[in-house]
Tab-separated table of C-alpha atoms in Angstrom:
chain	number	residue	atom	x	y	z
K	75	UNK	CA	41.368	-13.273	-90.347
K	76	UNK	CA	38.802	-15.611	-89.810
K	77	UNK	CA	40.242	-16.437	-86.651
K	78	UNK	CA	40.640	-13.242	-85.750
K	79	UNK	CA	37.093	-12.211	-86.376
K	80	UNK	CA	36.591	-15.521	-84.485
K	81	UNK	CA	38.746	-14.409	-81.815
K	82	UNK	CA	37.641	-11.293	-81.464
K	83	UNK	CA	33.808	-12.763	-80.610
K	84	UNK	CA	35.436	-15.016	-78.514
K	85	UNK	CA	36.942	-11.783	-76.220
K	86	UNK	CA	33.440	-10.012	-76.860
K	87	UNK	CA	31.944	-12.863	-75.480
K	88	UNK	CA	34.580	-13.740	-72.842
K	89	UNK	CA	33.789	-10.483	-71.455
K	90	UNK	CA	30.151	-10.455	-71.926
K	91	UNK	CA	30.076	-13.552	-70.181
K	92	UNK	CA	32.463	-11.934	-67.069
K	93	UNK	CA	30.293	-8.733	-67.096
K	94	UNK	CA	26.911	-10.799	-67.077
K	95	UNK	CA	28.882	-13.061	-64.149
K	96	UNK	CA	29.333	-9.999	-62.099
K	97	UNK	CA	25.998	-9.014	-62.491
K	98	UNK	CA	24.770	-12.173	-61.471
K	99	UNK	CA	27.321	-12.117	-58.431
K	100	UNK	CA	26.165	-8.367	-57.626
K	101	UNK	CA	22.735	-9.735	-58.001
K	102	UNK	CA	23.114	-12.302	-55.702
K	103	UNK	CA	24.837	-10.142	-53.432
K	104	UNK	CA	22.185	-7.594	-53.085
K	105	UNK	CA	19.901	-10.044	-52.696
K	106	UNK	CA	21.846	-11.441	-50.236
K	107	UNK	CA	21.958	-7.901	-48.370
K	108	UNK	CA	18.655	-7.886	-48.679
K	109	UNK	CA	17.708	-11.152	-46.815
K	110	UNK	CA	20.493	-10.385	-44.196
K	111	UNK	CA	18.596	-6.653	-43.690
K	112	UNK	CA	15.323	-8.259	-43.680
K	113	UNK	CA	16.239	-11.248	-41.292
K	114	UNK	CA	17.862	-8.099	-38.700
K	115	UNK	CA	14.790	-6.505	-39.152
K	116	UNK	CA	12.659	-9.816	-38.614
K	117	UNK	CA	15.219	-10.668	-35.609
K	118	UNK	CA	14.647	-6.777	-34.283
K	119	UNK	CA	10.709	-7.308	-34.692
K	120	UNK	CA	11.333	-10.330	-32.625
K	121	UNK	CA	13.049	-9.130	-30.308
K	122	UNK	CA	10.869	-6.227	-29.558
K	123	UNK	CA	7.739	-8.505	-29.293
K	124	UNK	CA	9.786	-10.465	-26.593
K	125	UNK	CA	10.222	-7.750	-24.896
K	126	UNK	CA	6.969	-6.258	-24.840
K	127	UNK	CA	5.675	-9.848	-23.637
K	128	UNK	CA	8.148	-9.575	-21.181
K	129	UNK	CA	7.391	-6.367	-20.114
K	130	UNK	CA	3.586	-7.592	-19.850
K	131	UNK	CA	4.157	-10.393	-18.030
K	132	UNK	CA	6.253	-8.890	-15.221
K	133	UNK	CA	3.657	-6.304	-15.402
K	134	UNK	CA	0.662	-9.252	-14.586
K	135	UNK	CA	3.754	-10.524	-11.629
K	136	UNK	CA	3.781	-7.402	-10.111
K	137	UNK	CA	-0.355	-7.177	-10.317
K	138	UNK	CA	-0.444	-10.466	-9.119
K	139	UNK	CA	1.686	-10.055	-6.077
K	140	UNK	CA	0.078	-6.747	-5.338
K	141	UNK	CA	-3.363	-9.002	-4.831
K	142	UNK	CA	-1.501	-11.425	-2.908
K	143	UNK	CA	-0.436	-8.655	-0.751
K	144	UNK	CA	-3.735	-7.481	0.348
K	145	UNK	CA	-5.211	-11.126	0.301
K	146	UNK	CA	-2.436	-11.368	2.848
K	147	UNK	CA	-3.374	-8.711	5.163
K	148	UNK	CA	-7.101	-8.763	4.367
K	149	UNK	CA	-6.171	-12.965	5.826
K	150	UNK	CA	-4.161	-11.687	8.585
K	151	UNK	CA	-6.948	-9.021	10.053
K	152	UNK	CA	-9.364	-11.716	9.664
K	153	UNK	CA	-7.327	-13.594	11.895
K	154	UNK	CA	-6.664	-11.784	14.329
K	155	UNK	CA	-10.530	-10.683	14.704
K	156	UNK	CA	-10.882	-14.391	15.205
K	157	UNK	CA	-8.342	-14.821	17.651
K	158	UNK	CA	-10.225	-11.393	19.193
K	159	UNK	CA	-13.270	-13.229	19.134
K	160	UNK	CA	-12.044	-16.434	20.704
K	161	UNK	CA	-10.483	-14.737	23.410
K	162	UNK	CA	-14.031	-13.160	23.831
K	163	UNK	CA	-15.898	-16.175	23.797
K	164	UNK	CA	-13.672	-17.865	26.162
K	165	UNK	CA	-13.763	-15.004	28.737
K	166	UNK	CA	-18.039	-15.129	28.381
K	167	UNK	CA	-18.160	-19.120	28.910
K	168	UNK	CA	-16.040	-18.720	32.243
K	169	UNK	CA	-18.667	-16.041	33.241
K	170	UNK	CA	-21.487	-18.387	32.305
K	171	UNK	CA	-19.926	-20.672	34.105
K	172	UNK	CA	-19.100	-18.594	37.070
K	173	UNK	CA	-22.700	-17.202	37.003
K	174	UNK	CA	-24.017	-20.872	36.312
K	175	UNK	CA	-22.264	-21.833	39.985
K	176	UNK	CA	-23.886	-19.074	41.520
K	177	UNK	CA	-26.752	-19.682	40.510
K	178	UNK	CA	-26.894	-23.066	41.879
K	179	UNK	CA	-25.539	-22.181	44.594
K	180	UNK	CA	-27.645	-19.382	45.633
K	181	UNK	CA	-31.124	-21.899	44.219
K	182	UNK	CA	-30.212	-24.039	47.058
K	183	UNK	CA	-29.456	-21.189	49.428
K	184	UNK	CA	-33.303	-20.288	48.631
K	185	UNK	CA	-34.452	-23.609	48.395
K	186	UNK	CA	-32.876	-24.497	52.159
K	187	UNK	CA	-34.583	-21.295	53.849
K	188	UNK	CA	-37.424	-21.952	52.327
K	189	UNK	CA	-37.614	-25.683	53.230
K	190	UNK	CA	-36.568	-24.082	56.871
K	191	UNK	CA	-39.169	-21.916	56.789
K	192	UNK	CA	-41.744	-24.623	55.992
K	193	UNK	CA	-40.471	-26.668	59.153
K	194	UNK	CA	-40.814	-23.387	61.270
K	195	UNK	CA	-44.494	-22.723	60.594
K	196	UNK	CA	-45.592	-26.172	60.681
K	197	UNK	CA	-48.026	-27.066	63.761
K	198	UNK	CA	-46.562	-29.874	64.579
K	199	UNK	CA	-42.882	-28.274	64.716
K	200	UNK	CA	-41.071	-30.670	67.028
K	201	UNK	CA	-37.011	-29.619	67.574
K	202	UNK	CA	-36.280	-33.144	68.081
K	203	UNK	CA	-37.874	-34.439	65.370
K	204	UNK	CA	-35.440	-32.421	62.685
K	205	UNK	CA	-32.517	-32.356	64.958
K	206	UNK	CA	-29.315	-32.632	62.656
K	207	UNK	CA	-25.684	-32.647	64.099
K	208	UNK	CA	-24.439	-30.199	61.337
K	209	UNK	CA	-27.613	-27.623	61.328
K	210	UNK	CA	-28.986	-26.804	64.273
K	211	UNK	CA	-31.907	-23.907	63.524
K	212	UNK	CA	-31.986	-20.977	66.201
K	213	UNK	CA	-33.925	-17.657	65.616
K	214	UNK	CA	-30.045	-16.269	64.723
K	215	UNK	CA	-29.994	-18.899	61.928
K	216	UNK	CA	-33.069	-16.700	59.768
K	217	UNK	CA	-31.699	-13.352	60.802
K	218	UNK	CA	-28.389	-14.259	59.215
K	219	UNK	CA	-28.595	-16.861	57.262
K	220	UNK	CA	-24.730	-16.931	55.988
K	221	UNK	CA	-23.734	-17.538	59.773
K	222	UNK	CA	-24.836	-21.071	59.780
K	223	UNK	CA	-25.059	-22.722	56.157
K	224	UNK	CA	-22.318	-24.893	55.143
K	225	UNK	CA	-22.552	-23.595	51.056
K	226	UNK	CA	-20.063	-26.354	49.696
K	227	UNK	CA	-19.855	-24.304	46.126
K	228	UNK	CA	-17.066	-22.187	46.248
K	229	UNK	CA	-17.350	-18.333	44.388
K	230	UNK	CA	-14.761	-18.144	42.131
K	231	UNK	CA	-14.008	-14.063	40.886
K	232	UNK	CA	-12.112	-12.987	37.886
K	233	UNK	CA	-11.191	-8.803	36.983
K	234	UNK	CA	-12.587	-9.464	33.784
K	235	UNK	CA	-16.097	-9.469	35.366
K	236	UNK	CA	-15.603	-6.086	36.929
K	237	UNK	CA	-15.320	-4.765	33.829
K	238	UNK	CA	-19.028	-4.760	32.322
């Protein structure tokens, strides 16, 4: 009997031992589910703030190549003002130049009737004196002066100058 008793507390115990095993094992389990939910949630949390970075930073991209966009065009009318003005500039210094030719020419257009003029009304004008091969002076030669001056600068034109 006494090993009955004995083996009777020796089931009891057998099974308290199996019951408290599965409740450690169900313990462990559900605290096994609960780590696996928490690391999906954790992962899903992740994930999200991934995205949302992502979403940001192609948001800053798109910014960013919105202000390279009108850099680029604000660059590109720039440039072409530029080129506007250099074409400008260029067309006034051929002008100047044109006009500085003229100018010199026409100075010693003046300059040569007035030095004629000075011979002229001198008292002591003798034709033989200032005889010159190339410019004979004749009372024609005042009256029209283009008829008999050898102007070596040449008048150069452009269209652009009939324009202002």
């Amino acid at each position: 009997m006494a090993s009955s008793s004995n083996g009777a507390s020796s089931a009891s115990f057998t099974q308290g031992s199996s019951s408290s095993s599965e409740d450690f094992q169900q313990n462990l389990d559900e605290r096994k589910r609960k780590r696996m939910a928490s690391n999906r949630e954790s992962a899903r949390r992740s994930r999200m703030r991934k995205q949302k970075h992502l979403d940001e930073l192609k948001g800053q991209v798109s910014e960013l190549i919105k202000n390279n966009n009108q850099i680029l065009t604000s660059i590109n009318a720039t440039y072409q003002l530029y080129l506007n003005v250099e074409a400008e500039n260029s067309v006034l210094r051929a002008q100047m130049s044109e006009l500085s030719t003229r100018l010199q020419s026409l100075s010693e257009i003046i300059d040569f009737i007035n030095s004629s003029n000075e011979i002229i009304k001198s008292d002591n004008f003798d034709q033989a004196d200032h005889y010159h091969p190339h410019r004979q002076i004749n009372d024609d030669t005042f009256m029209n002066p283009w008829n008999s001056f050898s102007v070596n600068q040449s008048f150069m034109s452009s269209a652009d100058i009939i324009l202002y």
